[in-house]
Short mmCIF file of C-alpha atoms in Angstrom, two decimals:
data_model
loop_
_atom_site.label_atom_id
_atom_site.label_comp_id
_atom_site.label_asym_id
_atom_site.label_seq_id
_atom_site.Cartn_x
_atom_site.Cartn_y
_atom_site.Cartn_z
CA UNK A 3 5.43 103.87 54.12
CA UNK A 4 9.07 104.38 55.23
CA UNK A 5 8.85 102.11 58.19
CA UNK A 6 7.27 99.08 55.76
CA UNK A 7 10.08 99.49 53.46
CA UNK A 8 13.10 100.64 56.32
CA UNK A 9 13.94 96.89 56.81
CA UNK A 10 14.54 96.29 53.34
CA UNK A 11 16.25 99.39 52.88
CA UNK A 12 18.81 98.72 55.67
CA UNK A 13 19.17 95.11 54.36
CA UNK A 14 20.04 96.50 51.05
CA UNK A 15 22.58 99.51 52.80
CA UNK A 16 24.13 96.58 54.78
CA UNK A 17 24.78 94.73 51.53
CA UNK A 18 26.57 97.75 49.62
CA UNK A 19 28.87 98.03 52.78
CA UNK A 20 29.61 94.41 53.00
CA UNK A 21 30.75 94.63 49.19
CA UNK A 22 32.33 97.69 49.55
CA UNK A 23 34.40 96.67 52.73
CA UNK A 24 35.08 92.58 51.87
CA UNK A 25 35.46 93.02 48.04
CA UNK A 26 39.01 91.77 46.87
CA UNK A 27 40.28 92.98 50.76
CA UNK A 28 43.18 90.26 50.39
CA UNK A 29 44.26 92.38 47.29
CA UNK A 30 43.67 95.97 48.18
CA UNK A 31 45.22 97.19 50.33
CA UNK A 32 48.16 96.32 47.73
CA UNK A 33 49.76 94.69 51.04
CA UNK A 34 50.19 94.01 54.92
CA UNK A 35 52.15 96.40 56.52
CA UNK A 36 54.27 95.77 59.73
CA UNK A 37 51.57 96.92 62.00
CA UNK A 38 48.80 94.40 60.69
CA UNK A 39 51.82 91.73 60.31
CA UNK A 40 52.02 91.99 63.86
CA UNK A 41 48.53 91.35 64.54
CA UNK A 42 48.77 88.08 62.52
CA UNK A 43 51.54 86.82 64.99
CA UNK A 44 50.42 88.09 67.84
CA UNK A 45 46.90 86.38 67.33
CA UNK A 46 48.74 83.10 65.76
CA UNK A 47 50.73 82.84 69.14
CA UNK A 48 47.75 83.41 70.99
CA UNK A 49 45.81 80.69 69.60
CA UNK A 50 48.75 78.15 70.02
CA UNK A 51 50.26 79.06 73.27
CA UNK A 52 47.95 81.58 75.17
CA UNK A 53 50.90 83.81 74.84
CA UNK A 54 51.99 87.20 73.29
CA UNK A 55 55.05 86.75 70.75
CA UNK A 56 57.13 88.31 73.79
CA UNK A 57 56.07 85.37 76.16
CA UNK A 58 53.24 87.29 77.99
CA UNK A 59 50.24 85.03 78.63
CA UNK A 60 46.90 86.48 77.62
CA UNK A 61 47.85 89.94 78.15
CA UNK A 62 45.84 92.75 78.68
CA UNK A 63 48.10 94.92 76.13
CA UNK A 64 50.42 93.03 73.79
CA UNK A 65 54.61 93.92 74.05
CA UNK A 66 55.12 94.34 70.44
CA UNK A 67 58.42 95.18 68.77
CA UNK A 68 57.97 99.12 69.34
CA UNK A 69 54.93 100.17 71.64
CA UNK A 70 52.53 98.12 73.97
CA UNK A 71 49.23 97.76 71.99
CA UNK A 72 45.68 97.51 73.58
CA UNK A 73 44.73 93.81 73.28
CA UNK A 74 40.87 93.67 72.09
CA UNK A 75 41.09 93.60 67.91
CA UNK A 76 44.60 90.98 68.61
CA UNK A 77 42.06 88.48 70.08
CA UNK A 78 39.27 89.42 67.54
CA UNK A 79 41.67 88.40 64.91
CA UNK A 80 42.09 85.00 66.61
CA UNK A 81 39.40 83.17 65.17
CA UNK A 82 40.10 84.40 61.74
CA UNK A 83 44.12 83.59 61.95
CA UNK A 84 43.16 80.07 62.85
CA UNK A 85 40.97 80.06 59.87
CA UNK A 86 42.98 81.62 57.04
CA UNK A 87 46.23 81.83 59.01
CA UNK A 88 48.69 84.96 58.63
CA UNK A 89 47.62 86.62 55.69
CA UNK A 90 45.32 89.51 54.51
CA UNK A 91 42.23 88.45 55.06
CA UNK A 92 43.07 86.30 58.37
CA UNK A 93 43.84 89.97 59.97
CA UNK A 94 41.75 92.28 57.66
CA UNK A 95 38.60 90.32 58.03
CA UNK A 96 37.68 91.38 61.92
CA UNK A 97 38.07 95.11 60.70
CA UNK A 98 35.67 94.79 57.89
CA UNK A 99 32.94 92.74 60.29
CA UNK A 100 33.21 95.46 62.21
CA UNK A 101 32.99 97.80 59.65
CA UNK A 102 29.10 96.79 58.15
CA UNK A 103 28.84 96.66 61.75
CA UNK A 104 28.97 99.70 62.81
CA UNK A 105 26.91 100.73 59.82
CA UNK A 106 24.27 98.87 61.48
CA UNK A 107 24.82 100.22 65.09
CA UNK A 108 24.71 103.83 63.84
CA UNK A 109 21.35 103.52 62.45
CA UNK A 110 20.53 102.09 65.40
CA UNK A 111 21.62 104.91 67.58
CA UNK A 112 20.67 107.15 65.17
CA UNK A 113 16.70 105.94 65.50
CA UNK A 114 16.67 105.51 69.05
CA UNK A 115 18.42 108.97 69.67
CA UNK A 116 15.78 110.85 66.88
CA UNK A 117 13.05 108.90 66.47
CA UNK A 118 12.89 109.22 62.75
CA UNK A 119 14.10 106.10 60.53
CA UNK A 120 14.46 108.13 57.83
CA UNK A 121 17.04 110.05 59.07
CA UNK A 122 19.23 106.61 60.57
CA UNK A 123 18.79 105.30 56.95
CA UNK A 124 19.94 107.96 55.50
CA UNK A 125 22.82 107.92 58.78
CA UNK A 126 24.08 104.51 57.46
CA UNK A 127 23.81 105.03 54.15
CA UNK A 128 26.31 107.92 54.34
CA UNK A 129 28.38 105.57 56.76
CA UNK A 130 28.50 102.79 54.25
CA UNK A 131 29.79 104.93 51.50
CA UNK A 132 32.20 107.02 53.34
CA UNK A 133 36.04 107.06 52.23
CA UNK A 134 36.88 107.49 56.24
CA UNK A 135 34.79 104.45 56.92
CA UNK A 136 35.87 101.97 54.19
CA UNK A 137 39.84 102.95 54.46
CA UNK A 138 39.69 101.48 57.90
CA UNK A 139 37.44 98.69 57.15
CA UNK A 140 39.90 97.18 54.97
CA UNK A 141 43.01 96.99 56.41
CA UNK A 142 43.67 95.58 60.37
CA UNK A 143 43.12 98.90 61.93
CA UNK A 144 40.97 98.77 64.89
CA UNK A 145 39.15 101.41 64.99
CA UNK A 146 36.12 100.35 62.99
CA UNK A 147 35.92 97.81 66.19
CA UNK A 148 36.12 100.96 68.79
CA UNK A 149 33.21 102.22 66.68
CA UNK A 150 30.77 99.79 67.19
CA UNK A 151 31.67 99.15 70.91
CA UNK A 152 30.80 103.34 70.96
CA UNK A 153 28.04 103.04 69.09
CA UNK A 154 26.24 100.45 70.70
CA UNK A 155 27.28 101.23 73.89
CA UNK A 156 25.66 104.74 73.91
CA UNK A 157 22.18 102.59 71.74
CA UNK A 158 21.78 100.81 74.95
CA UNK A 159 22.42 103.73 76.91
CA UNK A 160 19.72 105.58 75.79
CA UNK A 161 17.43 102.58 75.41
CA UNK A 162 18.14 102.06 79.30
CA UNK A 163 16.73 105.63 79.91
CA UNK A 164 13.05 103.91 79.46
CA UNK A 165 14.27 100.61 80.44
CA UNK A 166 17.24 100.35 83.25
CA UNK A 167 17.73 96.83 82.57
CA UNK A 168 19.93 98.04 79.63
CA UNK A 169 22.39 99.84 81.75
CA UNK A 170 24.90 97.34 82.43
CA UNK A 171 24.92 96.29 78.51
CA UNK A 172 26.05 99.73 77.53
CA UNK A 173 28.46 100.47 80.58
CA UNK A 174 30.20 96.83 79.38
CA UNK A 175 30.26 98.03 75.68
CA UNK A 176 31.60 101.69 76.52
CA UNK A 177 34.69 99.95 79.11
CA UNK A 178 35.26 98.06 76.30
CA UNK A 179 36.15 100.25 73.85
CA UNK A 180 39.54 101.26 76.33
CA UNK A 181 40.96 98.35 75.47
CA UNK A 182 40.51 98.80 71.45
CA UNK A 183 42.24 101.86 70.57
CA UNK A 184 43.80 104.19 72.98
CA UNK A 185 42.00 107.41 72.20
CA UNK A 186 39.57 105.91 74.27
CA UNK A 187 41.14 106.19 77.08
CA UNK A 188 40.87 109.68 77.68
CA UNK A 189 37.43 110.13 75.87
CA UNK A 190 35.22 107.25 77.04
CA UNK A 191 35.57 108.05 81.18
CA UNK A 192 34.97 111.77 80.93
CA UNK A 193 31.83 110.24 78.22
CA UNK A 194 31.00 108.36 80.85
CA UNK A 195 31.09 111.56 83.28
CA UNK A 196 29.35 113.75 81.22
CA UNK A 197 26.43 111.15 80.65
CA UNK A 198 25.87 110.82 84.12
CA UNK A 199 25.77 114.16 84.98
CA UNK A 200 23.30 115.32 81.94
CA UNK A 201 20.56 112.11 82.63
CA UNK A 202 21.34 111.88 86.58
CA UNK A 203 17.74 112.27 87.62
CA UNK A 204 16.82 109.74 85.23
CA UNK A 205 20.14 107.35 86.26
CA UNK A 206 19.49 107.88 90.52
CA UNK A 207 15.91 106.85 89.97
CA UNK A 208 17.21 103.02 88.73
CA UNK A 209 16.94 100.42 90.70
CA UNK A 210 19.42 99.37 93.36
CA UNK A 211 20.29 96.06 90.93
CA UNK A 212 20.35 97.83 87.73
CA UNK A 213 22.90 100.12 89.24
CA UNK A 214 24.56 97.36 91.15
CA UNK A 215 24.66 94.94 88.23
CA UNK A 216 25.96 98.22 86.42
CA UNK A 217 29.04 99.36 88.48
CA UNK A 218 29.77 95.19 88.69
CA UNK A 219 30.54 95.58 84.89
CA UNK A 220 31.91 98.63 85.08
CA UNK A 221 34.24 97.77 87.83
CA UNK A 222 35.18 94.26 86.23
CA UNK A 223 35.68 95.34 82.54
CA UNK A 224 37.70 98.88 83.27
CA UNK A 225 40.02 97.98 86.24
CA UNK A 226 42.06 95.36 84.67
CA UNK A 227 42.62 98.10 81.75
CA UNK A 228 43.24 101.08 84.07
CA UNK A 229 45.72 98.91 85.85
CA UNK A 230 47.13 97.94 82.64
CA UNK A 231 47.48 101.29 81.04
CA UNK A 232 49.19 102.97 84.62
CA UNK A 233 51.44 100.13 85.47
CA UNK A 234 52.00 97.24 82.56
CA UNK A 235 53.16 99.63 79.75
CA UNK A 236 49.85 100.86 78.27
CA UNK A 237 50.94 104.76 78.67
CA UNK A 238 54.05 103.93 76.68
CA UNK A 239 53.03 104.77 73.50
CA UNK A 240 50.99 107.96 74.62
CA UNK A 241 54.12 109.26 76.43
CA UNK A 242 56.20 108.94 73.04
CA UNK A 243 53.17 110.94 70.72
CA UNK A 244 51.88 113.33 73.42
CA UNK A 245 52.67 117.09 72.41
CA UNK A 246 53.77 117.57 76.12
CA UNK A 247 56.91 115.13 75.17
CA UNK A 248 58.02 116.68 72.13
CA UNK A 249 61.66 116.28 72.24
CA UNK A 250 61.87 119.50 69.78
CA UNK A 251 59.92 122.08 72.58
CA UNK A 252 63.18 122.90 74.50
CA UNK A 253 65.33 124.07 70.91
CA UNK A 254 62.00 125.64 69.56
CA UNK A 255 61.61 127.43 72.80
CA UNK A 256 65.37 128.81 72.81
CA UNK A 257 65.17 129.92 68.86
CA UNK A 258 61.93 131.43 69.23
CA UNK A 259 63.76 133.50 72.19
CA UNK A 260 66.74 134.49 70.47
CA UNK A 261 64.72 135.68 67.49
CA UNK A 262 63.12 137.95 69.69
CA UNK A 263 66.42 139.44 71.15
CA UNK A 264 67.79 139.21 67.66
CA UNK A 265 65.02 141.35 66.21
CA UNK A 266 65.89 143.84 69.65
CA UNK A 267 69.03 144.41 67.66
CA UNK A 268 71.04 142.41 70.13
CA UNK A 269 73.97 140.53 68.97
CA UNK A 270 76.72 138.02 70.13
CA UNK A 271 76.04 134.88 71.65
CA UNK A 272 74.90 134.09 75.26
CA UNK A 273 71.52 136.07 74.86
CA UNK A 274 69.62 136.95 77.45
CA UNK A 275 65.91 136.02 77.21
CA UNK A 276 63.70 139.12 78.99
CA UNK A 277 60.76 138.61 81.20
CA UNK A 278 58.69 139.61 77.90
CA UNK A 279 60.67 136.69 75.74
CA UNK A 280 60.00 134.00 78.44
CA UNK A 281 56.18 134.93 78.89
CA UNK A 282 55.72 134.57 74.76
CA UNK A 283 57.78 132.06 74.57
CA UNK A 284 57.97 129.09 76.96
CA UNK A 285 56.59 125.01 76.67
CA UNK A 286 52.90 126.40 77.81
CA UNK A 287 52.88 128.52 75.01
CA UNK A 288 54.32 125.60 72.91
CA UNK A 289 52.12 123.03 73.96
CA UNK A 290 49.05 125.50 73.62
CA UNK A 291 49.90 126.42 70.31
CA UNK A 292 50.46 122.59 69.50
CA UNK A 293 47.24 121.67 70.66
CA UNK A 294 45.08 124.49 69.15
CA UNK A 295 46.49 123.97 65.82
CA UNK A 296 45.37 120.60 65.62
CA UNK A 297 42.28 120.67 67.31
CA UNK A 298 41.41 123.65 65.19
CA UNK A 299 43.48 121.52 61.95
CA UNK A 300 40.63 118.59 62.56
CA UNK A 301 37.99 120.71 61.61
CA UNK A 302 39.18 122.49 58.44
CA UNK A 303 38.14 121.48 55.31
CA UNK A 304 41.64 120.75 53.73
CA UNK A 305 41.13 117.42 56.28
CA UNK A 306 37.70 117.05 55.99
CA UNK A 307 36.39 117.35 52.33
CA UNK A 308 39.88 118.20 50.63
CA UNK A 309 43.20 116.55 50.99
CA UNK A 310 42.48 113.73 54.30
CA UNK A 311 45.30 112.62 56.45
CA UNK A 312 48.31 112.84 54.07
CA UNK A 313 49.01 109.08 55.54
CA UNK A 314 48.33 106.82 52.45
CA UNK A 315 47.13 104.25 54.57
CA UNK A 316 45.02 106.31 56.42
CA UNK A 317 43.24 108.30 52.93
CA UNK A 318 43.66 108.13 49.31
CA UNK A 319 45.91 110.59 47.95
CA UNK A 320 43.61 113.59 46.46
CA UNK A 321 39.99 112.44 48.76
CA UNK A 322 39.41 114.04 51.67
CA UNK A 323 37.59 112.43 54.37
CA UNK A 324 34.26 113.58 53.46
CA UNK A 325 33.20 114.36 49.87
CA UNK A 326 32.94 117.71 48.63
CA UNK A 327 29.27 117.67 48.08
CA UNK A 328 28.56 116.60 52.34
CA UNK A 329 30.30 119.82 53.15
CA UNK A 330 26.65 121.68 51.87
CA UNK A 331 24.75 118.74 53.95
CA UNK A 332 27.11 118.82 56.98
CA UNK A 333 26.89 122.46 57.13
CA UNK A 334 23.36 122.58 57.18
CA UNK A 335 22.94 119.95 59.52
CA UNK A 336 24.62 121.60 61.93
CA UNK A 337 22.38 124.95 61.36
CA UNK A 338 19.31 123.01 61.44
CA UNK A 339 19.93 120.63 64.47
CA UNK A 340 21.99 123.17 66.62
CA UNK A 341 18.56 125.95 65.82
CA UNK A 342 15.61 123.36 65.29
CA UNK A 343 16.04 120.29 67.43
CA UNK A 344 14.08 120.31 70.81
CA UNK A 345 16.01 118.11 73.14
CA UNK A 346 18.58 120.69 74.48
CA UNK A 347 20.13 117.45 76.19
CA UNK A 348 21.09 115.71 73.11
CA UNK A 349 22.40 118.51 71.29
CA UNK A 350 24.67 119.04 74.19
CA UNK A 351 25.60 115.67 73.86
CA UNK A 352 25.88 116.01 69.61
CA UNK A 353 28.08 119.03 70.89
CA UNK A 354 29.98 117.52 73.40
CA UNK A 355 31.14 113.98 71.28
CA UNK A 356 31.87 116.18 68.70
CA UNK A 357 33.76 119.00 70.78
CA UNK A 358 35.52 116.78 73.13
CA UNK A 359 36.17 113.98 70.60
CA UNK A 360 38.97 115.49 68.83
CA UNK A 361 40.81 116.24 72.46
CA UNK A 362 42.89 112.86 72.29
CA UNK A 363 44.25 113.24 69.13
CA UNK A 364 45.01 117.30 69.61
CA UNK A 365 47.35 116.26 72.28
CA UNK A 366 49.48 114.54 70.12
CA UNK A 367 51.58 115.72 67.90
CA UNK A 368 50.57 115.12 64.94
CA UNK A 369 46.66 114.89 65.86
CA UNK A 370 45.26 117.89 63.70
CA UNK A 371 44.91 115.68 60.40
CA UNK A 372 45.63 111.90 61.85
CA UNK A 373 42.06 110.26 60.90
CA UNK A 374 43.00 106.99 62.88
CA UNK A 375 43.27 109.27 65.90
CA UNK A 376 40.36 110.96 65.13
CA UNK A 377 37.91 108.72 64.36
CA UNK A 378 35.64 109.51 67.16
CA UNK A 379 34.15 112.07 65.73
CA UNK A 380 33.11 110.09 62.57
CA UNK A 381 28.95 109.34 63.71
CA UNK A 382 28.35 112.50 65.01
CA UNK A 383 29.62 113.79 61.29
CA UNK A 384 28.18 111.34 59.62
CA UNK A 385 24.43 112.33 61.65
CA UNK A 386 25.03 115.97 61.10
CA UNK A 387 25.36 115.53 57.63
CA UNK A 388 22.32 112.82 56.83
CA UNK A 389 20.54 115.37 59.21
CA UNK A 390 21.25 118.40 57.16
CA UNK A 391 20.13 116.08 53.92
CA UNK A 392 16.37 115.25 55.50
CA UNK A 393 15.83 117.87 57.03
CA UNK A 394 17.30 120.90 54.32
CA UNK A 395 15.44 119.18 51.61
CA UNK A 396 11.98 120.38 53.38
CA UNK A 397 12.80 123.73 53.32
CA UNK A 398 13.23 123.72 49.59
CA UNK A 399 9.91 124.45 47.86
CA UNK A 400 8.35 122.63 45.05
CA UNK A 401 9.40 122.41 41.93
CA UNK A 402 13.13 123.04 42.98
CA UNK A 403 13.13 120.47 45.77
CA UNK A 404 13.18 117.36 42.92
CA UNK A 405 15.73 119.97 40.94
CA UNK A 406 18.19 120.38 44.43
CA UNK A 407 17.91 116.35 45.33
CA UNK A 408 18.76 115.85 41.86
CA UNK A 409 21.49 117.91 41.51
CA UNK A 410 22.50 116.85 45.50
CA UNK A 411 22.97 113.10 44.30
CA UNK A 412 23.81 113.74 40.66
CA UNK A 413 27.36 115.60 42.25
CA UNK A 414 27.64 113.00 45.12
CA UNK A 415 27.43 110.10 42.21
CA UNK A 416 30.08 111.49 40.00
CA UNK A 417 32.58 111.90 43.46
CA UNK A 418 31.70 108.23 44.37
CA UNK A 419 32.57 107.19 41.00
CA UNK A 420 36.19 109.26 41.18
CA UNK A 421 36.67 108.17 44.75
CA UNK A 422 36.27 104.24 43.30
CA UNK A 423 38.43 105.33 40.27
CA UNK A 424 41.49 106.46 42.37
CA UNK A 425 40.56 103.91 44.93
CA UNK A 426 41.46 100.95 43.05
CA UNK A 427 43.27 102.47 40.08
CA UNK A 428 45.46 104.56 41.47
CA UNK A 429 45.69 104.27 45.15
CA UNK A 430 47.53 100.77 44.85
CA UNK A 431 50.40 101.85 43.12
CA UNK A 432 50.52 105.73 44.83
CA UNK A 433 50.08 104.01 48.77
CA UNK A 434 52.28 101.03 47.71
CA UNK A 435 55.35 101.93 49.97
CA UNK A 436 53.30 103.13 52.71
CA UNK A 437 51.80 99.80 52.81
CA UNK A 438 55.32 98.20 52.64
CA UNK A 439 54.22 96.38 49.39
CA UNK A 440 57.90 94.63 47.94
CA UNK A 441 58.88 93.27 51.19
CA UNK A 442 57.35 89.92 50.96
CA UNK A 443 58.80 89.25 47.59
CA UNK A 444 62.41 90.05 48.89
CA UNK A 445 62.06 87.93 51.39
CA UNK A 446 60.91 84.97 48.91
CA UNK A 447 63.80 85.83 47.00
CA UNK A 448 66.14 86.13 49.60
CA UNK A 449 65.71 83.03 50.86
CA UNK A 450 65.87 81.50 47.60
CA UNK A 451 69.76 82.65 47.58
CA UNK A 452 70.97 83.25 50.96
CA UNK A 453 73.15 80.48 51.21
CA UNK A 454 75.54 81.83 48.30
CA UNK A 455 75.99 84.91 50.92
CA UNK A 456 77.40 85.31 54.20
CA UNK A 457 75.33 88.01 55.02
CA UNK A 458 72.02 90.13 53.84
CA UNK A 459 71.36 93.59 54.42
CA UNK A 460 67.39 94.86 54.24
CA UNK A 461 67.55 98.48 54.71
CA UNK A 462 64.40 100.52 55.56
CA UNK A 463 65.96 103.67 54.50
CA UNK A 464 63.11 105.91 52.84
CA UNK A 465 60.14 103.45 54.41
CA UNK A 466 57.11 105.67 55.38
#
């Protein structure tokens, strides 16, 4: 019965996303903000000189005004610039294709990786609704585009473990995603690794063209990037947000010390740090403690089901990234697919995207609650929890199985309906500065009157 209905059923899911991601997207987000007004010139000089606003033709990442950015949603956004030129929806539009997207590729991966439709249904259907999902799907982030390259990159990986020919498909998606966001960076090669080494057999057994044609995409897709990222700028902007760069280590370091000797009882100035004070104290200890706090930050429910990323334009002020209600579905998920499942290889691999997915954003300094940065670890969530929802359900007998689904979805309606209440009530006018919303206006008026002043000052002071 499910699989005679599933195609309808995803049709309609796809639908609800597709509303929920393109509805009134040229008026909420209230406005474009510098990064996505930066997209819309970068892909306007693209498409009418081949260049990068800074001169550079067809560049592999784009010299912006602060920071080198990886190139791939800039040329997405192309098409759609030429179309409806530099404004919301010429720049929001790629995100939110890619958005119902990647609700698509996750029930994909989802039904190749388990077998069960009912589970990938219920997969996307948790994707299409989520607050973590749609905030990105409606501005010109590019993350929802790293998704999909993910997601379908590891479909056709596991596809290609019954048929090789699929290999090279998902090698080119996964080298892709490198030059989307740079997170990926650092996760997709050791991904990469660690899929090698768990399916070798299965991999050294291909054929000597399907591994050719393989390392051929491989090669040609993820040098030009590598090259990019080590000599043409690309580590820029990791080198100003990486924890190991924190220009406030060295003065943390030296109070932390001299609060030590202070609490010795020690007084005067030019303190002596002991052996003791420098083996507490020192920028391993700092950068440890950095690190663990956000990679342990990323986990706790304050970000995931309470308060978000405090970011306006990353979350709605008072949603968390989750709803409340998933936190009972996620939780037993994990129980139930960590105790029950059979394949020990994919719930190393469950483990290991979730486990090792939060790793680039922990490094940087504000990584424990920064959902862009964290994004990675989105399907795997999003799996856990429709997991914990199919599969908890069973163990609840009759009568109080209808009584517990009813209740489940009863909760999960009523946060839905607050999350689109603050969504569109209140988050325009409580995100409206972080979205730089007044700017345009000034500018209009500005130029309305500027030739009755010799000069006009903009300040940014108090700009998130």
């Amino acid at each position: 019965m499910m699989k005679k209905y599933s195609r309808f059923l995803l049709v309609v899911i796809l639908l609800a996303a597709a509303f929920l991601r393109l509805w009134k997207i040229d008026k909420v987000p209230v406005s474009l903000f510098g990064d996505e007004l930066d997209v819309g010139y970068h892909a306007y000089s693209i498409l009418k000189t081949g260049r990068d606003y800074s001169g550079n033709f067809m560049p592999i990442h784009f010299q912006s005004l602060a920071e080198w950015r990886t190139p791939l949603y800039l040329y997405s956004a192309v098409p759609t610039v030429a179309l409806f030129g530099i404004s919301p929806l010429g720049v929001r539009l790629p995100a939110a294709i890619f958005g119902i997207l990647g609700v698509w590729a996750l029930f994909l991966l989802i039904k190749e990786l388990t077998k069960n439709e009912l589970i990938a249904l219920v997969s996307s259907v948790v994707l299409a609704f989520s607050p973590w999902h749609i905030q990105y799907s409606r501005a010109a982030f590019d993350v929802t585009e790293l998704l999909v390259f993910l997601l379908f990159g590891l479909y056709f990986f596991l596809k290609a473990l019954k048929e090789p020919r699929y290999l090279w498909l998902s090698v080119l998606f996964l080298t892709f995603t490198p030059w989307i966001y740079s997170t990926a960076k650092l996760f997709t090669p050791v991904l990469l690794l660690f899929l090698f080494i768990v399916w070798r057999k299965e991999i050294l057994k291909f054929s000597r063209r399907d591994l050719l044609k393989t390392a051929v995409a491989g090669l040609l897709i993820g040098l030009p990037i590598v090259y990019s990222t080590l000599f043409g700028g690309g580590l820029q902007r990791a080198g100003h947000l990486s924890v190991f760069t924190d220009p406030t280590r060295e003065t943390e370091v030296g109070v932390a010390r001299e609060r030590d000797a202070r609490m010795r009882g020690e007084t005067g100035e030019g303190l002596q740090p002991t052996i003791f004070d420098k083996l507490a104290h020192n920028k391993v200890t700092f950068w440890t403690e950095r690190i663990v706090g956000n990679y342990l930050q990323a986990f706790s429910t304050e970000f995931l089901f309470i308060k978000g990323d405090l970011n306006l334009r990353h979350s709605i002020n008072g949603v968390g990234q989750f709803y409340w209600i998933e936190a009972v579905a996620l939780l037993m998920g994990v129980i139930l697919f960590f105790t029950k499942y059979k394949d020990r290889r994919i719930k190393l691999f469950l483990a290991f995207w979730i486990l090792f997915g939060v790793v680039p954003s922990a490094i940087t300094r504000d990584g424990g609650r920064h959902a862009t940065r964290l994004i990675l670890i989105l399907p795997p969530l999003v799996f856990l929890t429709a997991f914990g929802l199919v599969e908890g359900v069973k163990l609840i007998k009759f009568p109080f199985r209808k009584f517990a689904a009813i209740g489940y979805f009863g909760i999960w309606i009523l946060e839905f309906g607050f999350y689109q209440h603050s969504f569109w009530i209140h988050n325009p006018w409580d995100s409206e500065r972080w979205w730089h919303a007044g700017f345009k206006e000034s500018i209009q008026t500005i130029k309305e009157i500027d030739r009755d002043y010799d000069r006009v000052i903009i300040s940014m002071a108090g700009e998130p």
